[in-house]
Amino acid sequence: MPSRRSALSLLAGAGAALALGAPAAHARPAPHSRPFGRYGSPSRRLDALTLYVDPLGRGDHTDVRSAVEAATGTGHTLVIAPGTYRGAVTIGAARSGLTLIGASGDPRDTVIVHNNAAGTPKPDGSGTYGTSGSASVTVQAADFTARDVTFANDWLRSDNPGYTGTQAVAIKVQGDRSAFHGCRFLGHQDTLYADSLALTSFARQYYRDCYVEGDVDFVFGRATAVFDRCHFRTLTRTDLASAPYGFVFAPSTAGANPRGYLVLRSRITSTAPDAYYKLARPWVPSSDLTAHPMLTVRDSHLGAGIDAVTPYGTMSAGFPWQDQRFAEYRNTGPGARVTDPAERPQLTASEARSHTPAGYLGDWRPQA
C-alpha cells in the first residue's frame, strides 16, 4: 500500500488521495515565483514582527521550527511559502499572539508534518512518546491563529504492525483563543487534539472552514471548541474486517466546564462503507475521572458513513455515553436519521438557542 509520506499525496484507504493532493509544483515552487504571494518578502517586510519561511532559502528561515524559535515575544506572524516542512514543532506559552499563514491561500500547498506515534521509541531510550508527545505540532500559546495551513501526521499502522500505541497526533492545541481558518488536519487515530493546558483551564478554540480526517477518535480532548462550516472525513481501514472502524469525536470535557465541543453547519463524509463509523464516544481519562464529556452537533449533514441506528459508543465501562452531555439538533443526511429517539438525544428549540458560537466562546469574537 502506498505510504502517505512518500509524496504526501496518499493516505491509507480508497479516496484518501483527495486529502493532501498537492501537486509537485506546489511542494517545490519555481525558482522565480513569488513564494510569499501578497504578504511581502524579506525585502518588502510587512512589519518588524513578520518572518518569512521558504524551503528554497528565499525567506528568513527554511523550516518552521527555526522560525518559531526566532519569533520570541508576542505578536509575530510567520508567512510560510508552499512546501512540505517535516519535523515536530512546539509553540510555547511565551509566544502568544503568533500567527501562521500559508502564503498561497491553499492549505494543500503548505504542509507541516511529522511521523511519530504514541508507541514510537524515543531516541534516548527513555520510553515512547505517548499520545501527547506524538504531535507534529503542539500549541501552548494563547491567541494563536493559523490560516491556510495543513497539519499532518503521516505515521501509518501498515508500516508498523507491531505497535500497540497507534495514536498519532497531527496537532495538539492547548492555548486559549486559538483560531484556525481554512486549515487541514490529516492523520488516522487522534488527528486533532483540541485540549487545554490544565483541568481548570477552559481553553476556547474556533475552527472555521477546516477539513479534518482520520479514523479513531480523530477529534478529541477537553477544550471548548467550535467547529463552524467544517468537513470531517472518515477513512477506510484495511486492518479491520468489520464495523465499527472508529469514532469521529471523543470529547473529554471537564465536569466543571459548561461547554465542550460544538459542531455546526458542517458535514461528515466517508471513504468507508456505509454505517461503519460512530459519531462519537465519551473519553473519561484516568487523569480526570470527573470528566463529563460534551458534544453538540447541529444543523449539519451526516453522510451514510455514520451509523444512524446506534451513532454513539462507550469507551470505558462505568462511563456510558448516555450519562454524558451529547445532543443533536436539526441535522440532515442518512447518518442523521432517527430510528430510536433514545439513541439520538435532541435539543429543544429553546435549548438550541444557547448552543451557538457566542454561547460557547463568551467575550471572544474570532476574526473571520
Short mmCIF file of C-alpha atoms in Angstrom, two decimals:
data_model
loop_
_atom_site.label_atom_id
_atom_site.label_comp_id
_atom_site.label_asym_id
_atom_site.label_seq_id
_atom_site.Cartn_x
_atom_site.Cartn_y
_atom_site.Cartn_z
CA MET A 1 0.00 0.00 0.00
CA PRO A 2 1.43 3.43 -0.89
CA SER A 3 2.74 5.45 2.04
CA ARG A 4 1.44 8.97 2.53
CA ARG A 5 4.86 10.20 3.45
CA SER A 6 6.35 9.12 0.10
CA ALA A 7 4.90 12.15 -1.67
CA LEU A 8 2.30 13.44 0.77
CA SER A 9 -0.37 12.56 -1.74
CA LEU A 10 -1.97 9.35 -0.46
CA LEU A 11 -3.48 8.08 2.76
CA ALA A 12 -4.42 4.52 3.58
CA GLY A 13 -7.80 3.73 2.06
CA ALA A 14 -9.76 4.43 -1.05
CA GLY A 15 -10.45 8.06 -1.79
CA ALA A 16 -7.86 9.35 0.63
CA ALA A 17 -5.77 10.82 -2.18
CA LEU A 18 -8.23 13.71 -2.06
CA ALA A 19 -6.77 14.69 1.29
CA LEU A 20 -3.31 16.06 0.61
CA GLY A 21 -3.27 16.05 -3.16
CA ALA A 22 -0.71 18.84 -3.53
CA PRO A 23 0.97 18.88 -6.95
CA ALA A 24 4.73 18.58 -7.07
CA ALA A 25 4.89 22.16 -8.35
CA HIS A 26 3.46 23.31 -5.04
CA ALA A 27 5.86 21.22 -2.98
CA ARG A 28 8.83 22.62 -4.94
CA PRO A 29 7.95 26.09 -6.17
CA ALA A 30 9.58 27.51 -9.27
CA PRO A 31 12.80 29.47 -8.56
CA HIS A 32 11.38 32.75 -9.90
CA SER A 33 7.89 32.55 -8.45
CA ARG A 34 6.64 34.83 -5.68
CA PRO A 35 6.78 32.42 -2.75
CA PHE A 36 5.06 34.75 -0.29
CA GLY A 37 2.24 35.94 -2.53
CA ARG A 38 0.59 39.12 -1.29
CA TYR A 39 2.34 39.03 2.07
CA GLY A 40 5.53 40.81 1.11
CA SER A 41 9.03 39.34 1.37
CA PRO A 42 12.21 39.86 3.40
CA SER A 43 12.97 42.86 1.19
CA ARG A 44 9.39 44.20 1.49
CA ARG A 45 8.61 43.14 5.02
CA LEU A 46 5.08 43.91 6.20
CA ASP A 47 6.40 44.86 9.64
CA ALA A 48 9.20 44.03 12.04
CA LEU A 49 7.24 41.15 13.56
CA THR A 50 6.73 39.31 10.25
CA LEU A 51 9.11 36.49 9.39
CA TYR A 52 9.24 34.56 6.12
CA VAL A 53 9.75 30.81 5.74
CA ASP A 54 10.70 29.17 2.46
CA PRO A 55 12.32 25.76 1.84
CA LEU A 56 14.37 27.14 -1.07
CA GLY A 57 16.06 29.81 1.04
CA ARG A 58 14.20 32.89 -0.16
CA GLY A 59 12.94 33.77 3.31
CA ASP A 60 14.35 34.38 6.76
CA HIS A 61 14.19 30.64 7.57
CA THR A 62 13.99 27.40 5.64
CA ASP A 63 11.94 25.48 8.23
CA VAL A 64 9.04 26.26 10.53
CA ARG A 65 10.74 25.14 13.73
CA SER A 66 13.62 27.60 13.46
CA ALA A 67 11.20 30.40 12.56
CA VAL A 68 9.12 29.69 15.67
CA GLU A 69 12.25 29.68 17.79
CA ALA A 70 13.23 33.06 16.33
CA ALA A 71 9.78 34.55 16.98
CA THR A 72 10.46 35.42 20.61
CA GLY A 73 7.97 37.54 22.47
CA THR A 74 4.41 38.17 21.34
CA GLY A 75 2.55 39.08 18.17
CA HIS A 76 4.73 37.57 15.46
CA THR A 77 3.49 36.42 12.07
CA LEU A 78 5.12 33.62 10.06
CA VAL A 79 4.37 33.75 6.35
CA ILE A 80 5.09 30.24 5.05
CA ALA A 81 5.81 29.61 1.37
CA PRO A 82 4.47 26.49 -0.37
CA GLY A 83 6.38 23.37 0.64
CA THR A 84 6.44 20.36 2.92
CA TYR A 85 8.04 21.10 6.29
CA ARG A 86 8.97 17.96 8.22
CA GLY A 87 9.76 17.97 11.91
CA ALA A 88 7.93 18.39 15.21
CA VAL A 89 7.16 21.98 16.19
CA THR A 90 6.26 23.31 19.65
CA ILE A 91 4.83 26.79 20.11
CA GLY A 92 5.38 27.52 23.77
CA ALA A 93 3.22 29.68 26.02
CA ALA A 94 5.64 32.62 25.81
CA ARG A 95 4.91 33.06 22.10
CA SER A 96 1.37 34.39 22.47
CA GLY A 97 -0.33 36.03 19.53
CA LEU A 98 1.62 34.01 16.96
CA THR A 99 0.02 33.69 13.50
CA LEU A 100 0.92 31.14 10.81
CA ILE A 101 -0.15 31.96 7.25
CA GLY A 102 0.09 29.65 4.26
CA ALA A 103 1.21 32.15 1.64
CA SER A 104 -0.60 30.68 -1.38
CA GLY A 105 -4.04 30.73 0.24
CA ASP A 106 -4.46 26.98 -0.47
CA PRO A 107 -3.73 24.80 2.58
CA ARG A 108 -2.72 21.89 0.35
CA ASP A 109 0.38 23.84 -0.63
CA THR A 110 1.81 24.39 2.86
CA VAL A 111 2.20 21.23 4.95
CA ILE A 112 3.72 20.83 8.41
CA VAL A 113 4.15 17.12 9.07
CA HIS A 114 5.97 14.58 11.22
CA ASN A 115 5.58 10.84 11.83
CA ASN A 116 5.79 9.92 15.50
CA ALA A 117 3.16 7.71 17.15
CA ALA A 118 2.42 7.13 20.81
CA GLY A 119 4.36 3.88 20.63
CA THR A 120 7.39 5.27 18.81
CA PRO A 121 10.54 4.78 20.92
CA LYS A 122 12.37 7.94 21.90
CA PRO A 123 15.91 8.17 20.53
CA ASP A 124 17.41 8.40 24.03
CA GLY A 125 15.85 5.09 25.08
CA SER A 126 13.74 6.67 27.84
CA GLY A 127 10.50 5.13 26.62
CA THR A 128 7.94 6.02 23.98
CA TYR A 129 6.49 9.39 23.01
CA GLY A 130 2.95 8.77 24.23
CA THR A 131 -0.08 10.38 22.66
CA SER A 132 0.80 13.99 23.51
CA GLY A 133 4.43 13.53 22.55
CA SER A 134 3.47 12.19 19.14
CA ALA A 135 2.07 15.54 17.98
CA SER A 136 3.60 17.02 14.85
CA VAL A 137 2.67 20.48 16.17
CA THR A 138 1.95 21.47 19.78
CA VAL A 139 0.38 24.86 20.50
CA GLN A 140 0.54 26.05 24.12
CA ALA A 141 0.41 29.79 23.42
CA ALA A 142 -2.74 31.85 23.77
CA ASP A 143 -4.17 33.87 20.88
CA PHE A 144 -2.70 31.57 18.24
CA THR A 145 -4.05 31.82 14.70
CA ALA A 146 -3.43 29.67 11.63
CA ARG A 147 -4.70 30.30 8.11
CA ASP A 148 -4.46 28.08 5.05
CA VAL A 149 -2.02 25.55 6.55
CA THR A 150 -2.10 21.74 6.60
CA PHE A 151 -1.09 19.99 9.83
CA ALA A 152 -0.40 16.28 9.33
CA ASN A 153 0.94 13.14 10.96
CA ASP A 154 1.79 10.54 8.33
CA TRP A 155 2.64 7.65 10.65
CA LEU A 156 0.91 4.53 9.33
CA ARG A 157 -0.23 1.35 11.08
CA SER A 158 0.61 -0.64 7.97
CA ASP A 159 4.28 0.36 8.28
CA ASN A 160 4.38 -0.59 11.99
CA PRO A 161 2.32 -3.75 12.53
CA GLY A 162 3.87 -4.49 15.94
CA TYR A 163 2.87 -1.19 17.55
CA THR A 164 0.18 -1.02 20.21
CA GLY A 165 0.37 2.76 20.68
CA THR A 166 -1.12 3.77 17.35
CA GLN A 167 -2.25 7.26 18.32
CA ALA A 168 -0.51 9.76 16.04
CA VAL A 169 -1.49 13.38 16.60
CA ALA A 170 -1.22 15.98 13.83
CA ILE A 171 -1.69 18.91 16.20
CA LYS A 172 -2.32 19.36 19.91
CA VAL A 173 -3.91 22.73 20.71
CA GLN A 174 -3.96 23.88 24.34
CA GLY A 175 -3.95 27.68 24.24
CA ASP A 176 -6.97 29.87 24.90
CA ARG A 177 -8.42 31.82 21.97
CA SER A 178 -6.86 29.59 19.29
CA ALA A 179 -8.34 30.08 15.82
CA PHE A 180 -7.94 28.10 12.61
CA HIS A 181 -9.29 29.32 9.28
CA GLY A 182 -9.24 27.23 6.14
CA CYS A 183 -6.81 24.70 7.62
CA ARG A 184 -6.50 20.95 7.12
CA PHE A 185 -5.73 18.30 9.75
CA LEU A 186 -4.63 14.91 8.42
CA GLY A 187 -3.98 11.69 10.27
CA HIS A 188 -5.62 8.47 11.38
CA GLN A 189 -6.04 7.94 15.13
CA ASP A 190 -6.21 11.10 17.30
CA THR A 191 -5.61 13.55 14.45
CA LEU A 192 -6.77 16.76 16.16
CA TYR A 193 -6.21 17.05 19.91
CA ALA A 194 -8.35 20.04 20.93
CA ASP A 195 -7.33 20.31 24.57
CA SER A 196 -6.30 22.77 27.32
CA LEU A 197 -3.26 23.39 29.48
CA ALA A 198 -4.91 22.16 32.69
CA LEU A 199 -8.14 20.69 34.03
CA THR A 200 -9.14 24.09 35.36
CA SER A 201 -8.19 25.89 32.15
CA PHE A 202 -11.17 26.09 29.79
CA ALA A 203 -9.34 26.85 26.56
CA ARG A 204 -11.54 28.25 23.79
CA GLN A 205 -10.88 27.27 20.18
CA TYR A 206 -12.53 28.14 16.88
CA TYR A 207 -12.24 26.19 13.61
CA ARG A 208 -13.82 27.75 10.52
CA ASP A 209 -13.92 26.21 7.02
CA CYS A 210 -11.49 23.49 8.07
CA TYR A 211 -11.03 19.89 6.92
CA VAL A 212 -10.28 17.05 9.37
CA GLU A 213 -9.80 13.38 8.54
CA GLY A 214 -8.99 10.21 10.45
CA ASP A 215 -10.44 7.01 11.87
CA VAL A 216 -10.30 6.52 15.66
CA ASP A 217 -11.33 9.42 17.95
CA PHE A 218 -9.80 11.80 15.46
CA VAL A 219 -11.19 14.93 17.13
CA PHE A 220 -10.67 14.63 20.88
CA GLY A 221 -9.78 16.46 24.09
CA ARG A 222 -11.22 18.77 26.74
CA ALA A 223 -11.23 22.17 25.03
CA THR A 224 -14.27 24.33 24.48
CA ALA A 225 -14.14 24.11 20.69
CA VAL A 226 -16.45 25.39 17.96
CA PHE A 227 -16.27 23.74 14.54
CA ASP A 228 -18.08 26.01 12.09
CA ARG A 229 -18.60 25.02 8.44
CA CYS A 230 -16.02 22.24 8.72
CA HIS A 231 -15.70 18.99 6.79
CA PHE A 232 -14.92 15.77 8.68
CA ARG A 233 -13.95 12.72 6.64
CA THR A 234 -13.72 9.16 7.94
CA LEU A 235 -11.23 6.84 6.27
CA THR A 236 -11.27 3.25 5.12
CA ARG A 237 -9.27 0.83 7.27
CA THR A 238 -7.51 -2.18 5.80
CA ASP A 239 -6.67 -3.69 9.19
CA LEU A 240 -10.29 -4.32 10.21
CA ALA A 241 -12.81 -6.60 8.56
CA SER A 242 -15.99 -5.30 10.14
CA ALA A 243 -17.63 -2.26 11.72
CA PRO A 244 -17.10 -0.09 13.59
CA TYR A 245 -13.94 1.36 12.13
CA GLY A 246 -13.89 4.19 14.63
CA PHE A 247 -15.38 7.39 16.03
CA VAL A 248 -15.27 10.97 14.81
CA PHE A 249 -15.39 12.76 18.19
CA ALA A 250 -14.13 11.80 21.64
CA PRO A 251 -14.55 14.81 23.94
CA SER A 252 -13.19 14.73 27.49
CA THR A 253 -14.77 17.95 28.76
CA ALA A 254 -14.03 18.74 32.39
CA GLY A 255 -17.05 18.35 34.64
CA ALA A 256 -16.82 21.98 35.72
CA ASN A 257 -16.75 23.25 32.14
CA PRO A 258 -20.23 24.24 30.91
CA ARG A 259 -19.20 23.98 27.26
CA GLY A 260 -17.42 21.26 25.29
CA TYR A 261 -17.49 20.68 21.51
CA LEU A 262 -19.98 22.43 19.23
CA VAL A 263 -20.23 21.35 15.61
CA LEU A 264 -22.48 23.41 13.38
CA ARG A 265 -23.12 24.00 9.69
CA SER A 266 -20.66 21.21 8.97
CA ARG A 267 -20.63 17.87 7.15
CA ILE A 268 -19.29 14.37 7.67
CA THR A 269 -18.37 12.22 4.69
CA SER A 270 -16.61 8.88 4.42
CA THR A 271 -14.45 6.70 2.22
CA ALA A 272 -15.54 3.65 4.28
CA PRO A 273 -18.66 1.51 3.78
CA ASP A 274 -21.99 2.84 4.98
CA ALA A 275 -22.59 2.83 8.74
CA TYR A 276 -19.01 1.81 9.59
CA TYR A 277 -18.41 4.82 11.84
CA LYS A 278 -19.94 6.09 15.06
CA LEU A 279 -20.43 9.80 15.54
CA ALA A 280 -18.81 9.92 18.97
CA ARG A 281 -17.87 8.28 22.25
CA PRO A 282 -17.01 9.93 25.56
CA TRP A 283 -13.43 9.93 26.78
CA VAL A 284 -13.10 9.94 30.57
CA PRO A 285 -9.32 9.76 31.07
CA SER A 286 -7.71 8.20 34.10
CA SER A 287 -6.27 11.62 34.93
CA ASP A 288 -9.77 13.09 35.32
CA LEU A 289 -12.44 10.63 36.35
CA THR A 290 -14.79 13.57 36.99
CA ALA A 291 -14.85 14.48 33.28
CA HIS A 292 -18.31 14.97 31.82
CA PRO A 293 -17.83 14.90 28.02
CA MET A 294 -19.96 17.29 25.99
CA LEU A 295 -20.72 17.32 22.26
CA THR A 296 -23.45 19.10 20.34
CA VAL A 297 -23.83 18.54 16.59
CA ARG A 298 -26.37 20.80 14.98
CA ASP A 299 -27.51 21.99 11.54
CA SER A 300 -25.01 19.62 9.91
CA HIS A 301 -25.12 16.95 7.21
CA LEU A 302 -24.18 13.47 8.37
CA GLY A 303 -23.35 11.17 5.48
CA ALA A 304 -24.07 7.47 5.12
CA GLY A 305 -20.78 6.54 6.75
CA ILE A 306 -22.29 7.30 10.18
CA ASP A 307 -24.26 4.52 11.86
CA ALA A 308 -27.68 6.13 12.18
CA VAL A 309 -29.14 3.37 14.35
CA THR A 310 -26.52 3.50 17.12
CA PRO A 311 -24.37 6.56 16.46
CA TYR A 312 -22.72 6.68 19.90
CA GLY A 313 -20.46 4.27 21.74
CA THR A 314 -18.87 3.91 25.16
CA MET A 315 -15.11 3.94 25.62
CA SER A 316 -14.81 2.89 29.27
CA ALA A 317 -17.04 0.74 31.43
CA GLY A 318 -18.72 2.83 34.08
CA PHE A 319 -18.93 5.91 31.83
CA PRO A 320 -21.70 5.14 29.32
CA TRP A 321 -22.41 7.69 26.63
CA GLN A 322 -25.98 8.04 27.91
CA ASP A 323 -24.64 9.73 31.07
CA GLN A 324 -22.73 12.36 29.11
CA ARG A 325 -23.73 15.66 27.52
CA PHE A 326 -24.36 14.50 23.95
CA ALA A 327 -27.04 16.13 21.81
CA GLU A 328 -28.07 16.90 18.24
CA TYR A 329 -30.32 19.44 16.57
CA ARG A 330 -31.73 19.73 13.05
CA ASN A 331 -29.13 17.52 11.36
CA THR A 332 -29.73 16.10 7.91
CA GLY A 333 -28.47 13.23 5.77
CA PRO A 334 -28.66 9.44 6.03
CA GLY A 335 -26.38 9.38 9.06
CA ALA A 336 -28.75 11.68 10.95
CA ARG A 337 -31.89 9.57 10.55
CA VAL A 338 -33.61 8.96 13.89
CA THR A 339 -34.92 5.41 14.22
CA ASP A 340 -34.80 5.18 18.02
CA PRO A 341 -35.08 8.52 19.87
CA ALA A 342 -33.33 7.02 22.89
CA GLU A 343 -30.19 6.59 20.76
CA ARG A 344 -30.19 10.18 19.49
CA PRO A 345 -30.78 12.87 22.15
CA GLN A 346 -32.16 16.02 20.55
CA LEU A 347 -32.11 19.61 21.79
CA THR A 348 -35.33 21.52 22.00
CA ALA A 349 -35.59 24.79 20.09
CA SER A 350 -35.26 26.63 23.39
CA GLU A 351 -32.13 24.69 24.38
CA ALA A 352 -30.58 25.20 20.94
CA ARG A 353 -30.56 28.97 21.38
CA SER A 354 -27.60 28.70 23.77
CA HIS A 355 -25.64 26.30 21.58
CA THR A 356 -24.08 28.93 19.36
CA PRO A 357 -20.52 30.18 18.82
CA ALA A 358 -21.21 33.17 21.07
CA GLY A 359 -22.66 30.90 23.74
CA TYR A 360 -19.50 28.80 23.75
CA LEU A 361 -16.81 31.43 23.20
CA GLY A 362 -18.11 34.13 25.53
CA ASP A 363 -16.46 37.51 25.15
CA TRP A 364 -14.04 36.26 22.49
CA ARG A 365 -15.01 37.01 18.89
CA PRO A 366 -12.58 35.34 16.47
CA GLN A 367 -11.88 37.29 13.31
CA ALA A 368 -13.45 35.95 10.14
#
